[in-house]
XYZ file of C-alpha atoms in Angstrom:
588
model
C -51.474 -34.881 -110.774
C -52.773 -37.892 -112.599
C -49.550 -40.718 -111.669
C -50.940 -44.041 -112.950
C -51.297 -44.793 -116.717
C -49.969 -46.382 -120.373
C -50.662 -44.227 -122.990
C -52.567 -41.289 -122.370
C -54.395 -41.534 -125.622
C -55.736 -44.649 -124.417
C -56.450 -43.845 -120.634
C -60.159 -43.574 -121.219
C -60.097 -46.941 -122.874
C -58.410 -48.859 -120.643
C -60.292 -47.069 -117.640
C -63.621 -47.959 -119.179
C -62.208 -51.640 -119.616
C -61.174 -51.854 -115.790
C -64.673 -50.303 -114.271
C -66.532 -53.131 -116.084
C -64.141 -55.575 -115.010
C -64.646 -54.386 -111.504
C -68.491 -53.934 -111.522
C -69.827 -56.536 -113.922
C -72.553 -57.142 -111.195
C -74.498 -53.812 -112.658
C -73.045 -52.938 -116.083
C -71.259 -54.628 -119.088
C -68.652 -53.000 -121.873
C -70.609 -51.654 -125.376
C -69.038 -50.186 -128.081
C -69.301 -46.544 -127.205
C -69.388 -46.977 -122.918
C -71.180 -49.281 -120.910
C -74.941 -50.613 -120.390
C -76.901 -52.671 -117.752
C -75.650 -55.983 -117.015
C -79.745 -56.774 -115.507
C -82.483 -57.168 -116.691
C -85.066 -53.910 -117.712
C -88.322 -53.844 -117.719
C -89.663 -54.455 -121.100
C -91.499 -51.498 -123.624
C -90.443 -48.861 -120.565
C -88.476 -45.884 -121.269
C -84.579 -46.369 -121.539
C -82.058 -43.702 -120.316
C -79.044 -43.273 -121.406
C -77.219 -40.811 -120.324
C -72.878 -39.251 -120.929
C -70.119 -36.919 -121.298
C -66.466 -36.943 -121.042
C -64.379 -39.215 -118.715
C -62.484 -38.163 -116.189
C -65.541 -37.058 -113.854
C -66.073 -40.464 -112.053
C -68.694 -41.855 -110.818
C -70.076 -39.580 -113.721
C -70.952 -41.441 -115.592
C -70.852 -45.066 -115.769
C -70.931 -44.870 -112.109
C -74.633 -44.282 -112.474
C -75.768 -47.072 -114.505
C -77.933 -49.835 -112.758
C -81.222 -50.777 -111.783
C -83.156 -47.547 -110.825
C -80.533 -44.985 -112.582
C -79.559 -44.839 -116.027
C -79.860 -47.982 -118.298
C -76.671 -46.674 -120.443
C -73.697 -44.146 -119.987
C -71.813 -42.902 -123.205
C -68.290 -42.371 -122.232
C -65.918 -40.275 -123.889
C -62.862 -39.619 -124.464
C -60.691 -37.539 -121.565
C -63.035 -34.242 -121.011
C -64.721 -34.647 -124.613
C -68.286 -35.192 -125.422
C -68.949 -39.182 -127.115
C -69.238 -39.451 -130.594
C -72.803 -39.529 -132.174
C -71.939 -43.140 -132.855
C -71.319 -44.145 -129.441
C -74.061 -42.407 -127.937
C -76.074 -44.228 -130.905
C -74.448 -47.514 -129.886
C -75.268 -47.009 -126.213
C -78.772 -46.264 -127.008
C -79.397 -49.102 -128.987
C -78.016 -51.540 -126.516
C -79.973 -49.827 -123.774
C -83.283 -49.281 -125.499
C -86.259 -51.775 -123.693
C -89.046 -50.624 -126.223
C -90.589 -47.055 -124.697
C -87.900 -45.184 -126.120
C -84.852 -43.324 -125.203
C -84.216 -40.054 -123.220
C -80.597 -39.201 -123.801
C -79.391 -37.023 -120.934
C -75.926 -34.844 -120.873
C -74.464 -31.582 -119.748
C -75.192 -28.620 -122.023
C -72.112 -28.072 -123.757
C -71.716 -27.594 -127.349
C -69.407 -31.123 -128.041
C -72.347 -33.114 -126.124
C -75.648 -31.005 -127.802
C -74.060 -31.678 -131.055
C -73.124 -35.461 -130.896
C -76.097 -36.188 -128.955
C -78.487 -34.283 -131.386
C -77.016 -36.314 -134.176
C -77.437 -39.813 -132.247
C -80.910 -38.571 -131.470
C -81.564 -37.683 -135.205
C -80.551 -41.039 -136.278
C -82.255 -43.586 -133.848
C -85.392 -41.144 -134.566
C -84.890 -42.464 -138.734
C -85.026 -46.108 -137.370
C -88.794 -45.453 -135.745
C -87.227 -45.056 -131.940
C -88.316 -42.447 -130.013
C -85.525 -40.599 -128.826
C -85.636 -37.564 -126.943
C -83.114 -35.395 -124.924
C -82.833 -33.365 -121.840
C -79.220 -30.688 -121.331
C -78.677 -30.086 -118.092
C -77.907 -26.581 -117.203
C -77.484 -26.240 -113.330
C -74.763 -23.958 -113.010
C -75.477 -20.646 -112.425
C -72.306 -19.394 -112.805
C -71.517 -19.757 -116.278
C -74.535 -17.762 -117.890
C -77.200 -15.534 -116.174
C -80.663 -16.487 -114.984
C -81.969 -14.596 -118.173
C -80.113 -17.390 -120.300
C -80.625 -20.133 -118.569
C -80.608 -22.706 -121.829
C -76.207 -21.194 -121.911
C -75.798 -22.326 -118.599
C -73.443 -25.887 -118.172
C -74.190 -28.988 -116.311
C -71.911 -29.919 -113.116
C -73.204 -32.271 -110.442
C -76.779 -31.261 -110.846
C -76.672 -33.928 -113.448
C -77.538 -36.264 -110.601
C -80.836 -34.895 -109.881
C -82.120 -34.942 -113.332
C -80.655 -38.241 -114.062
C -82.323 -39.697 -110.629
C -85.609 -38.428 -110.897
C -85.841 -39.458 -114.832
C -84.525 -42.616 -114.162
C -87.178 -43.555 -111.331
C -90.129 -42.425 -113.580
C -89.213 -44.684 -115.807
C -88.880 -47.067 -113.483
C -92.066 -46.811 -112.744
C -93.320 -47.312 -116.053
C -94.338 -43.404 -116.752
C -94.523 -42.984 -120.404
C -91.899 -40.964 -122.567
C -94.373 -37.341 -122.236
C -93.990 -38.138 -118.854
C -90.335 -38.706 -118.142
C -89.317 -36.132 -120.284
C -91.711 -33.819 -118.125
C -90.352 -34.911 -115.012
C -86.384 -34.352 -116.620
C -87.290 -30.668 -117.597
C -88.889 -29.660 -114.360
C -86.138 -30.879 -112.222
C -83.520 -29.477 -114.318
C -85.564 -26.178 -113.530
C -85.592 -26.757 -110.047
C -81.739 -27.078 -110.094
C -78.963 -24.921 -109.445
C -75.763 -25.367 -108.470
C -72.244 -23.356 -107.518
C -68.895 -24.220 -107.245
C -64.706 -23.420 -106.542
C -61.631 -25.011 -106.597
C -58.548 -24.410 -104.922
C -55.709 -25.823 -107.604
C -56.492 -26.944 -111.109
C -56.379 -30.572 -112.667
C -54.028 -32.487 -114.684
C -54.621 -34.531 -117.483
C -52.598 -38.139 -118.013
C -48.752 -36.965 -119.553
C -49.482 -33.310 -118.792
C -46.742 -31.575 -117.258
C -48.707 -28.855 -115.608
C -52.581 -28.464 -114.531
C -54.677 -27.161 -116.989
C -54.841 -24.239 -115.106
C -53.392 -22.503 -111.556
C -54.451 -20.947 -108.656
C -52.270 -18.446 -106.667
C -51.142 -20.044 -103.194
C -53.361 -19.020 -100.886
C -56.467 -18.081 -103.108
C -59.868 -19.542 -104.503
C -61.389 -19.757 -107.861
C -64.794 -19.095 -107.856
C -67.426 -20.140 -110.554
C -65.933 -23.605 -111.420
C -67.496 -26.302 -114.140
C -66.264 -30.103 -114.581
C -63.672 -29.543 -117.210
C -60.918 -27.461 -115.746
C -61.857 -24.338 -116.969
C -60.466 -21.445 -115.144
C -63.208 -19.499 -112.725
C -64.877 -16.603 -113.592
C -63.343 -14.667 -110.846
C -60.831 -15.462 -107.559
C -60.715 -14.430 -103.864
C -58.763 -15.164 -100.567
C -59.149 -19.214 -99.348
C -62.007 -18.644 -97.196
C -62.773 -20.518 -93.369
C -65.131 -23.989 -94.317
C -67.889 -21.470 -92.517
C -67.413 -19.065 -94.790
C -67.139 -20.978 -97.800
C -70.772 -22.379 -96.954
C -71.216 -19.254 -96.202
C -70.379 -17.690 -99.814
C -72.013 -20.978 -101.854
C -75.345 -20.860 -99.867
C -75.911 -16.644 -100.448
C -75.185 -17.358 -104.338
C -77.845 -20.352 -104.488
C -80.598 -18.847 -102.597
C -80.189 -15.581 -104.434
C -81.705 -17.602 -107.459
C -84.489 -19.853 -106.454
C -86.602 -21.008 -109.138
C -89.685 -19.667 -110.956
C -92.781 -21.083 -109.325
C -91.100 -22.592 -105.753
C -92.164 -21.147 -102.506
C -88.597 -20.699 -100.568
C -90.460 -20.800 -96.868
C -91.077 -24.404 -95.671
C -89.536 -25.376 -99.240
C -87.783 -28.806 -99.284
C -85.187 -29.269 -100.858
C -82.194 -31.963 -101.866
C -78.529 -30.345 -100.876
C -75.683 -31.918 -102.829
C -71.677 -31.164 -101.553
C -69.748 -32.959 -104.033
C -66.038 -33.205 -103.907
C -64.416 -32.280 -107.292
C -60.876 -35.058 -106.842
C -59.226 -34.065 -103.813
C -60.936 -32.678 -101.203
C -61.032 -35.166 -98.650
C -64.637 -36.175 -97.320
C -63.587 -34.941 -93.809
C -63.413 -31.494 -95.253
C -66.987 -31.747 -96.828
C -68.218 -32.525 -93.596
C -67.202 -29.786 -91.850
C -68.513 -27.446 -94.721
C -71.525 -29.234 -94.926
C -72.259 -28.750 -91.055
C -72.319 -25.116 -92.087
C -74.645 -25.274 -94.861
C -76.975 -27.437 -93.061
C -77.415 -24.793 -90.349
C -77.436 -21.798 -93.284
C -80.548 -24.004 -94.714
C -82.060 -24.496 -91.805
C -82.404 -20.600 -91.260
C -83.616 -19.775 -94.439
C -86.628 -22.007 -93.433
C -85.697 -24.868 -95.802
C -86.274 -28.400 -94.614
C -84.017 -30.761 -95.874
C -84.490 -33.784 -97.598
C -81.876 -36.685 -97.719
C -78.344 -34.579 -98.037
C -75.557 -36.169 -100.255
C -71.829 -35.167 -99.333
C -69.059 -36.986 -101.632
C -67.933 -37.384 -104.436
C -70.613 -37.532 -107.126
C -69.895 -35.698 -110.596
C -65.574 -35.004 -110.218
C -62.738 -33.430 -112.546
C -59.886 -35.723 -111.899
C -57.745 -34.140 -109.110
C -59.059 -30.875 -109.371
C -59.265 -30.064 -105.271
C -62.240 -28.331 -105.199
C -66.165 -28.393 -104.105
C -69.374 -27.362 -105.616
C -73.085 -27.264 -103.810
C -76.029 -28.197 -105.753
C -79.995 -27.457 -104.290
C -82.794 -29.394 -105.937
C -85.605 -27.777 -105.226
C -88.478 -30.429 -104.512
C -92.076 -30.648 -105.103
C -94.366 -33.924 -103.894
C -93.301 -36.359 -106.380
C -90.416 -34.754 -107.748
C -89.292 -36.094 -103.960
C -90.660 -39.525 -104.138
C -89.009 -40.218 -107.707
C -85.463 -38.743 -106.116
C -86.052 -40.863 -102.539
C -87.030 -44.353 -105.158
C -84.801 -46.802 -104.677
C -81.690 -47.372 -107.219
C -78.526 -49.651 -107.446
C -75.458 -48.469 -109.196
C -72.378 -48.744 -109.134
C -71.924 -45.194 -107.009
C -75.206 -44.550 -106.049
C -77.482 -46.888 -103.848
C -80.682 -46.545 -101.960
C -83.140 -48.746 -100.794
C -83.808 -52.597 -101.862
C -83.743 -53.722 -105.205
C -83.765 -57.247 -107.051
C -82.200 -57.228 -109.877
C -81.493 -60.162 -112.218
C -78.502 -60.579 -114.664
C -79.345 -60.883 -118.304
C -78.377 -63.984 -120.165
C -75.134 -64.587 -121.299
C -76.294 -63.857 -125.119
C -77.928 -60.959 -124.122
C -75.356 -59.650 -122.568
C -73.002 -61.110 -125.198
C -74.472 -59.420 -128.020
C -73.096 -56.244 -127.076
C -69.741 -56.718 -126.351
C -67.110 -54.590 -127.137
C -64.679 -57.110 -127.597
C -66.337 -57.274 -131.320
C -64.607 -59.313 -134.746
C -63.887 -57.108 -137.082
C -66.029 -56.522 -139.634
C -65.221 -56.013 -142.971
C -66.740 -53.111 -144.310
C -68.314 -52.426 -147.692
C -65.963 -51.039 -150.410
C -67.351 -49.373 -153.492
C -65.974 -49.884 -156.756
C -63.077 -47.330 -157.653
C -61.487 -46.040 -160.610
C -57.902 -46.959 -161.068
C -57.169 -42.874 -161.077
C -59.669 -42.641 -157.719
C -57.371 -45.180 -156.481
C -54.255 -43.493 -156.759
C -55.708 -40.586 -155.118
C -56.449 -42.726 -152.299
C -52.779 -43.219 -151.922
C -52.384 -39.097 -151.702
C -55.164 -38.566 -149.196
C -53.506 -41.426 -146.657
C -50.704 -39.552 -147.390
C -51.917 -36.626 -146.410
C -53.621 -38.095 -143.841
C -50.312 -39.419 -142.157
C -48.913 -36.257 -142.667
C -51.681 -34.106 -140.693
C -51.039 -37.250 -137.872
C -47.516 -36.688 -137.792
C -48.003 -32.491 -137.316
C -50.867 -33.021 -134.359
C -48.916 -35.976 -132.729
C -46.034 -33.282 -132.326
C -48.180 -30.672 -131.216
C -50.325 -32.442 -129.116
C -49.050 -30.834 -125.741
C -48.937 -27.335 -127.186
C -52.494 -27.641 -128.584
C -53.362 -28.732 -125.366
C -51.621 -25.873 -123.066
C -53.498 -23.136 -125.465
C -57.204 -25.385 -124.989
C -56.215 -24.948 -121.336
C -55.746 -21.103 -121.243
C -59.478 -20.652 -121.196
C -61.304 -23.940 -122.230
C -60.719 -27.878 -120.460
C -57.212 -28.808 -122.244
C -58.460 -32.054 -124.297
C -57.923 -30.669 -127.715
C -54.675 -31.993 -128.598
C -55.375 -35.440 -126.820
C -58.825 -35.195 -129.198
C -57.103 -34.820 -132.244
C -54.218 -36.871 -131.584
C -56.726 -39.947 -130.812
C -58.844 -38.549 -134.041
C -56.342 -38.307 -136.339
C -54.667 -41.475 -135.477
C -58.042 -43.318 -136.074
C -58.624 -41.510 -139.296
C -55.099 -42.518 -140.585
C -55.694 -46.271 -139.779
C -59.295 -45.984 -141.093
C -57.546 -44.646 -144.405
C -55.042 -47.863 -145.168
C -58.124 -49.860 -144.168
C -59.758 -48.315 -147.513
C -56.880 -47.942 -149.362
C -55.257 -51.642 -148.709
C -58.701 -52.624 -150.006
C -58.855 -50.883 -153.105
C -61.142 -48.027 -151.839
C -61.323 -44.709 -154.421
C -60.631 -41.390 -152.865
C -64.302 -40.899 -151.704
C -64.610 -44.009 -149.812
C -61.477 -43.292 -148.580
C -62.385 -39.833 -146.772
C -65.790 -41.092 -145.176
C -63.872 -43.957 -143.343
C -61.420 -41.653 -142.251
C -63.600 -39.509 -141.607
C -66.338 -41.473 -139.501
C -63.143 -42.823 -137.397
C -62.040 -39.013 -136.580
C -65.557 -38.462 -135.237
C -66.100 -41.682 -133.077
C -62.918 -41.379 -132.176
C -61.798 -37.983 -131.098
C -65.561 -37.200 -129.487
C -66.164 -32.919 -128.668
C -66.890 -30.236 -131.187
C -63.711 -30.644 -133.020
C -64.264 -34.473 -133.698
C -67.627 -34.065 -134.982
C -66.417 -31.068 -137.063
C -63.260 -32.823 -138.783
C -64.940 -35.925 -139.311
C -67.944 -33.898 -141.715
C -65.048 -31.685 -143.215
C -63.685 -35.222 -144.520
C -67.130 -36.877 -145.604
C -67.863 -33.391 -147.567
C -64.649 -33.425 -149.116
C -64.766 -36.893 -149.745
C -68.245 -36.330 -151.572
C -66.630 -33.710 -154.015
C -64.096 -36.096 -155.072
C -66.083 -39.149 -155.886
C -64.395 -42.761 -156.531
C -64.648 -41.907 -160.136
C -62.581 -39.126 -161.310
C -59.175 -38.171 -160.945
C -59.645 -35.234 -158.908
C -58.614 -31.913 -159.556
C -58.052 -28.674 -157.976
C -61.242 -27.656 -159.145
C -63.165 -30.704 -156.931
C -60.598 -30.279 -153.963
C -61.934 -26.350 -153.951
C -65.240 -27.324 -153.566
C -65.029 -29.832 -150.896
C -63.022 -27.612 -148.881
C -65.935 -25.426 -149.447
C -68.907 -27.918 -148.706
C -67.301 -28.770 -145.728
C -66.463 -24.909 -144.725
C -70.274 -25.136 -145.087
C -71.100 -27.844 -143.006
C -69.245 -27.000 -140.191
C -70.507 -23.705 -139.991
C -74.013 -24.775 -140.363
C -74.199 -27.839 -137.746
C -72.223 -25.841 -135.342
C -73.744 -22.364 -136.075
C -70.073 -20.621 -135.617
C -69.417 -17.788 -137.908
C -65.724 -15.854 -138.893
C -65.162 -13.979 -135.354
C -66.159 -16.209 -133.129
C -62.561 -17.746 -132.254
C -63.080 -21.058 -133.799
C -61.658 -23.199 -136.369
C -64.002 -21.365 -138.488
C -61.753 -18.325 -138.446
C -58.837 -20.452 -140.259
C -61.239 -22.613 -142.828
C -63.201 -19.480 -144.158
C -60.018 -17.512 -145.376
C -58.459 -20.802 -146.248
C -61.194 -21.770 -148.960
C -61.118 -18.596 -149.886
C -57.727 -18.309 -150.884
C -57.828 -21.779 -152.601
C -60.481 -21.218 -154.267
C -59.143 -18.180 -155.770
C -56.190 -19.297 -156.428
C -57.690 -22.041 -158.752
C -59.800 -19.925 -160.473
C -56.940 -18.206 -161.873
C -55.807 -21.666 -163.074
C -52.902 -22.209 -160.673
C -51.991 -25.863 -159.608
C -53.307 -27.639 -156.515
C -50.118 -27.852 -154.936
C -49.412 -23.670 -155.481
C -53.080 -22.480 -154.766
C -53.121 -24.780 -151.544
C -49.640 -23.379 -150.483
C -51.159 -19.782 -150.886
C -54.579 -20.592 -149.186
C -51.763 -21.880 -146.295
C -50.313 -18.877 -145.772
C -53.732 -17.032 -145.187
C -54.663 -20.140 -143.085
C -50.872 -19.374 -140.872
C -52.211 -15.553 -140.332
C -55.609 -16.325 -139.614
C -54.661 -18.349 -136.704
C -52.160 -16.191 -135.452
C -55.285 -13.265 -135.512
C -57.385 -15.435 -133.211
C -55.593 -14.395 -130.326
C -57.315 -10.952 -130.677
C -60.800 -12.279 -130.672
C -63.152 -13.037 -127.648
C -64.366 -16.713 -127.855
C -68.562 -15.919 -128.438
C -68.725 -20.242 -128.993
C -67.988 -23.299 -126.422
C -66.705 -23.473 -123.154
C -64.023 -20.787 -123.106
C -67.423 -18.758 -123.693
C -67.353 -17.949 -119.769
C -64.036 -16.999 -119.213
C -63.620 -14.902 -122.497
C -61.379 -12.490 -121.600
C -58.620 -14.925 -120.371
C -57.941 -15.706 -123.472
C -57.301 -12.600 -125.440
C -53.831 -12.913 -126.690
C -53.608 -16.827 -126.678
C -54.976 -18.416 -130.360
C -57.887 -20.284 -130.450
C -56.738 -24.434 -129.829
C -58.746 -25.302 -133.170
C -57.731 -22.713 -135.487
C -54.312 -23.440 -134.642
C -54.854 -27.304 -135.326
C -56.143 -26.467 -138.712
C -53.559 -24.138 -139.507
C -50.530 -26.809 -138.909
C -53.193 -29.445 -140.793
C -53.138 -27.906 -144.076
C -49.440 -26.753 -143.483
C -48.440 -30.340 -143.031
C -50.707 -31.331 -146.276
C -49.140 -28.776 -148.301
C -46.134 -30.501 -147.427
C -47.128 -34.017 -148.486
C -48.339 -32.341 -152.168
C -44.987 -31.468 -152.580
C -43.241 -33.800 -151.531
C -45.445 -36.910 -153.709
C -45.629 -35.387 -157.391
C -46.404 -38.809 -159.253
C -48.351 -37.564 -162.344
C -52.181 -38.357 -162.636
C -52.488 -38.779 -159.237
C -54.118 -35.820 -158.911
C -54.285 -33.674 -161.690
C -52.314 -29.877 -160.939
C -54.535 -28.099 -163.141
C -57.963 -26.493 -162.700
């Protein structure tokens, strides 16, 4: 179990602050995760690469001369926000260009698409590689499902070196690609992990057996068996890797890169003596191989487990991984580094004034409004806060267990985002897009990105002119049913929030067309919301990373439709209970 920490809300804050204080020789804090404290070389390609905390030295353990130039660090097991990869990449960029690198999963794809989308507006050229080593969550004929694990290492290494070596951005990106190709990796675990303030592991393992088909996030195996010997575990990982080599690679005299990397507690000792296995399994298959790494390289907080990763080389796919490279985990060879100025490395600070934001003019009746969406607001904080562990046990049941920590930090930022506006005259509008760009930065993964555009959209139906009505209320909840399901392609059956918001405009807007108030259409539109949640547990998750294990979670609701159904519960609850006239009118 995780033992030492504050608040676990702010664990992956106060973790990122102590790794910089600790290894300010290679990187320095930026808002968003962490950059290179040296110097770069100057109109060469910068890459910056991320994912969720709580996989250390993944992944600001691989920032430094040789490796990445930036690491985007989220929060506990979520993806970063667009606007801290964004951040990252624009304290990291040297000139060429950025190559953003992450594991494929659908929080990371769609903050780092957005990031990508918007340093691509400001004339940067910004490209990305998903890693997608592990061949146990999706088969060889859909290779672009498959996650990342520790086969982010490879990619990150070899990308890194080319553009150390001043290859242009064609180039690096080329390299990325065909290493992630050449890639695959397989992995177990023997007890789940647990989360700061969690009671229990996100998910179990009967004494004396072995999960099989593990990722990075605590999600449950695809399939169990007996604790094998360390010979037969090598055993077991080797058959599954070299039943899959890749397209185009010649498996006799092959060379290739082994990687045995300890997932939290499986002491080194115990990698050894696997490893002494696998080498000799290798060594029969006619592979030679090429500069072996056994540790702890891409982990899941205590989860006591293992995975094995081949990289498959060609000639200079091996001289790029064998360059030399000083970070804070990972260190070959001789390099000089030197440490950028102190205004440099100043400028992008995280310990950052305030700054006061821009606040549109508001109506007087768009102001009072404000005051009813903080409200509401504070109410949907005070439903998640007391939820929190329950949204997470449910997350666990087949996905990684963040989602309650995701919305609690989300929600909390959204709410202090709001009296930001409001204490500052802001108009309803205004009001929703600060709340709503705090959820997102804040909370990281799917669900951040997704509740932070349900706010802007709503917020854009409303306006900071008009006093809104149930009428403009209806049609943000349906621009933002819109957006959602259009950025993250999920449609009604899929066993996502989706499921909840679709029956829940619905019913809203149907209730206001037949000229019922807010307050009485929203309360109906709830009760839909309530069953539609509760009817998630029948589904099969077709989107995210309870995709895999699909069938472990029939009869358990889906985390996010849940959320969403105690959200607009609790904001029911706050129309009622603040009926000040003209503050938003109760008529269609």
């Amino acid at each position: 179990m995780t033992r030492l920490f504050n608040e676990p809300a702010a664990f992956a804050d106060e973790m990122i602050e102590g790794f910089v204080a600790s290894h300010g020789r290679w990187v320095r804090r930026v808002s968003g995760g962490v950059a290179r404290s040296t110097r770069s070389t100057p109109g060469t390609v910068a890459l910056v690469i991320g994912g969720g905390s709580g996989h250390y030295p993944a992944f600001g353990g691989l920032v430094g001369q040789g490796l990445a130039h930036g690491a985007a660090m989220g929060n506990l097991f979520a993806s970063p926000s667009a606007q801290q990869v964004y951040n990252v990449a624009k304290a990291s960029d040297n000139g060429g260009g950025v190559l953003l690198g992450y594991g494929n999963y659908a929080g990371d794809v769609l903050h780092f698409t957005q990031a990508q989308e918007k340093l691509r507006k400001e004339g940067i050229d910004c490209r990305s590689i998903a890693v997608t080593d592990d061949i146990s969550s999706a088969p060889a004929s859909e290779m672009h499902k498959r996650r990342g694990i520790a086969g982010d290492l490879t990619v990150f290494k070899v990308a890194a070196a080319a553009s150390e070596a001043g290859h242009s951005m064609d180039d690096v990106v080329q390299i990325a690609e065909r290493a992630n190709h050449r890639t695959r990796s397989f992995g177990v675990a023997f007890t789940g992990c647990t989360l700061p303030g969690a009671e229990r592991p996100l998910f179990t393992v009967p004494e004396g057996r072995m999960a099989v088909g593990m990722g990075i996030h605590g999600e449950p195996g695809i399939g169990e068996t007996d604790i094998p010997t360390a010979d037969e575990l090598a055993e077991l990982m080797v058959t599954k890797l070299l039943a899959e080599i890749p397209q185009g690679v010649e498996i006799s005299g092959a060379r290739v890169v082994p990687i045995l990397n300890g997932l939290g507690s499986v002491k080194y000792e115990e990698l050894f003596v696997v490893y002494r296995r696998v080498a000799k399994l290798l060594a029969e298959a006619g592979l030679d191989v090429v500069d072996p790494q056994v540790g702890e390289l891409v982990t899941s907080f205590d989860m006591a487990g293992t995975s094995l990763t081949l990289f498959w080389l060609d000639s200079e796919l091996e001289e790029l991984w064998l360059a030399p490279a000083d970070a804070p985990a990972f260190r070959r060879g001789a390099i000089t580094s030197q440490a950028l100025a102190a205004d440099a490395a100043g400028t992008d600070s995280s310990e950052l004034a305030d700054v006061e934001l821009s606040i549109p003019a508001a109506t007087a009746e768009s102001r009072a409004a404000a005051v009813r969406v903080l409200a509401a607001l504070g109410a949907a904080k005070d439903v998640v806060e007391a939820n929190a562990d329950e949204l997470g046990r449910i997350d666990a049941i087949a996905g990684d267990g963040d989602h309650g920590i995701g919305m609690e930090r989300g929600v909390r930022a959204a709410v202090e985002a709001a009296a930001y506006a409001v204490e500052r005259g802001a108009g309803a509008a205004t009001t929703l897009h600060f709340a709503g760009d705090a959820w997102a930065d804040k909370a990281g993964g799917t669900s951040g990105a997704l509740w932070g555009m349900a706010l802007r959209a709503v917020g854009d139906a409303l306006g900071d002119v008009n006093a809104p009505d149930g009428g403009a209320v209806a049609t943000g909840v349906a621009d933002a049913a819109a957006a959602i399901m259009n950025f993250g392609k999920a449609t009604v059956g899929d066993k996502t929030l989706v499921d909840v918001l679709v029956p829940f405009r619905d019913a809203l807007e149907a209730g206001v067309q037949d000229g019922r108030s807010l307050t009485d259409a929203w309360g109906t539109a709830v009760v839909a919301a309530q069953q539609a949640a509760e009817d998630t547990a029948n589904l099969l998750p077709l989107m995210g990373r309870a995709r895999p294990h699909a069938e472990k979670s029939l009869g358990t609701p889906d985390a996010g439709a849940v959320s969403m159904a105690l959200i607009v519960k609790a904001i029911h609850e706050s129309l009622l209970d603040n009926t000040v006239e003209n503050t938003i009118k109760e008529t269609a």
